[in-house]
Coordinates of C-alpha atoms in Angstrom, one line a residue:
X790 CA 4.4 -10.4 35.8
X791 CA 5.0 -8.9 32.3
X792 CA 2.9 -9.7 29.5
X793 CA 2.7 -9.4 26.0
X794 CA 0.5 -9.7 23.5
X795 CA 0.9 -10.1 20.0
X796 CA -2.0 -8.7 17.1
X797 CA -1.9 -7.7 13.2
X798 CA -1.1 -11.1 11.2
X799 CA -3.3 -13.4 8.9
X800 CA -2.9 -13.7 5.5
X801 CA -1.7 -11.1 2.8
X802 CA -1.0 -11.5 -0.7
X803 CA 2.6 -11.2 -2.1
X804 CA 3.4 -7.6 -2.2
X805 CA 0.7 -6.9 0.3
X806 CA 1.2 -5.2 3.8
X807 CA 0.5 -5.8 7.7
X808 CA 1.3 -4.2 10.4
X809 CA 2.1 -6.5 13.4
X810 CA 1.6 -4.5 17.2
X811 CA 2.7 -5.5 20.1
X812 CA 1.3 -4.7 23.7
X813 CA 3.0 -4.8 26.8
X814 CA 1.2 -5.1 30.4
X815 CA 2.6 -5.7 33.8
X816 CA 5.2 -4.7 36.1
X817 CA 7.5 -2.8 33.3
X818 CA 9.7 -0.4 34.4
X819 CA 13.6 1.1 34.2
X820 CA 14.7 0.6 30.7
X821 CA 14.3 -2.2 28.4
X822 CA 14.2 -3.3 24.6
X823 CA 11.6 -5.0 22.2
X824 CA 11.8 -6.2 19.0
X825 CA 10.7 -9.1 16.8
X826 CA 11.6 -12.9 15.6
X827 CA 10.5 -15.1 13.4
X828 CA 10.4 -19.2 12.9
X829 CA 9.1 -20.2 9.3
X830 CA 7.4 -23.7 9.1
X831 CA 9.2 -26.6 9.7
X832 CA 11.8 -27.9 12.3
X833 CA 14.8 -27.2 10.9
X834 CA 14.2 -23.5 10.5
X835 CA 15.8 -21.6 12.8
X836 CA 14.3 -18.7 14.9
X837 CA 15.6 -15.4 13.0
X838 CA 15.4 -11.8 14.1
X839 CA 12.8 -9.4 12.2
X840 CA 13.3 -6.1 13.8
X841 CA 14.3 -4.6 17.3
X842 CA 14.4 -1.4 18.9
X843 CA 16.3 0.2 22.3
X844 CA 14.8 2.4 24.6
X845 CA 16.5 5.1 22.8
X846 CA 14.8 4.4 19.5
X847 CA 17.8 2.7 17.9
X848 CA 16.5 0.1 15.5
X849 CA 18.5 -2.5 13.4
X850 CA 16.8 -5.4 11.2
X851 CA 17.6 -8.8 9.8
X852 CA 19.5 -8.6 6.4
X853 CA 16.5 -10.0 4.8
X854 CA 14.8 -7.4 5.2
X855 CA 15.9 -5.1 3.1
X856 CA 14.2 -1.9 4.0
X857 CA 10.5 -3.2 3.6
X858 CA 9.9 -3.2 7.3
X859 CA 9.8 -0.2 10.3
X860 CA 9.6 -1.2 13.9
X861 CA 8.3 1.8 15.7
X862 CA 8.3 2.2 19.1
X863 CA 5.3 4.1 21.7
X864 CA 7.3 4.2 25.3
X865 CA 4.7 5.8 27.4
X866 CA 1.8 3.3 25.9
X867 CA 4.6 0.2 26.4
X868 CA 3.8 -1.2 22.7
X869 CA 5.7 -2.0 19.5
X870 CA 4.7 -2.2 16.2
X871 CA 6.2 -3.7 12.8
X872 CA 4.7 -2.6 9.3
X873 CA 5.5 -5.1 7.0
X874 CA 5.8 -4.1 3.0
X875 CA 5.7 -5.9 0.3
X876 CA 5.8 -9.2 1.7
X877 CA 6.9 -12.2 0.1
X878 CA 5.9 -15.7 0.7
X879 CA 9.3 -16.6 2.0
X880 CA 8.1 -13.7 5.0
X881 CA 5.6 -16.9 5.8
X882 CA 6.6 -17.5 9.5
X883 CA 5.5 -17.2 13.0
X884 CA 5.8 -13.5 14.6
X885 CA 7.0 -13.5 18.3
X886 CA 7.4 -10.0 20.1
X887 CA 9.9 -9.9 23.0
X888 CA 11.2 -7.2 25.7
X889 CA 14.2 -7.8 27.1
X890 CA 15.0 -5.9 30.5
X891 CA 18.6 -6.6 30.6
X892 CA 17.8 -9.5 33.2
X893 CA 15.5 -11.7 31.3
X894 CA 13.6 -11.9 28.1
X895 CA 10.0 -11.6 28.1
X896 CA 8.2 -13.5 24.6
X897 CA 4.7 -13.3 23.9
X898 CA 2.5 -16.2 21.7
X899 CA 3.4 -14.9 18.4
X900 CA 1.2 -14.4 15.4
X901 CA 0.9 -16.1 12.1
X902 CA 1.9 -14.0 9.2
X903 CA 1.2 -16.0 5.8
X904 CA 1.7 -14.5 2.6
X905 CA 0.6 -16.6 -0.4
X906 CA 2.2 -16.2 -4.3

């Protein structure tokens, strides 16, 4: 049974930094990739993806982003991590941290990231 567990968010002020981490435990092997998505408040926001990264360390983002995030990626500790810079409040969303094994996805509880203006 894989696991993860998400850490790092709360509240920030705009222009302010986190860094979100992401633990994996469980039965992981072979190769697999991790990377992040968001949902903002409210139901008709869509789920949107942050960041990811492959086994091989190649990374790609959502447009939004625009270069003020870095997903980073520690293989032989099986964790993640996203440092967030200058946020905005529109970054105001639910974190969720995922691995994906190439037979299933694997999500963890998310965490809340609020920045305020």
């Amino acid at each position: 049974q894989v696991q993860l567990v998400e850490s790092g968010g709360g509240l920030v002020q705009a222009g302010g930094s986190l860094r979100l981490s992401c633990a994996v435990s469980g039965d992981v092997s072979g190769t697999y990739n991790m990377g992040w998505y968001r949902q903002a408040p409210g139901s008709q926001r869509q789920r949107e993806l942050v960041a990811r990264i492959t086994a091989e360390g190649d990374t790609n983002y959502g447009e939004f982003v625009k270069g003020r995030f870095t997903i980073s990626r520690d293989s032989t500790k099986h964790t993640i991590d996203l440092q967030m810079d200058n946020l905005k409040p529109e970054d105001t969303a639910t974190y969720s941290c995922y691995l994906f094994d190439y037979e299933r996805n694997y999500w963890g509880q998310g965490t809340q990231v609020t920045v305020s203006s």
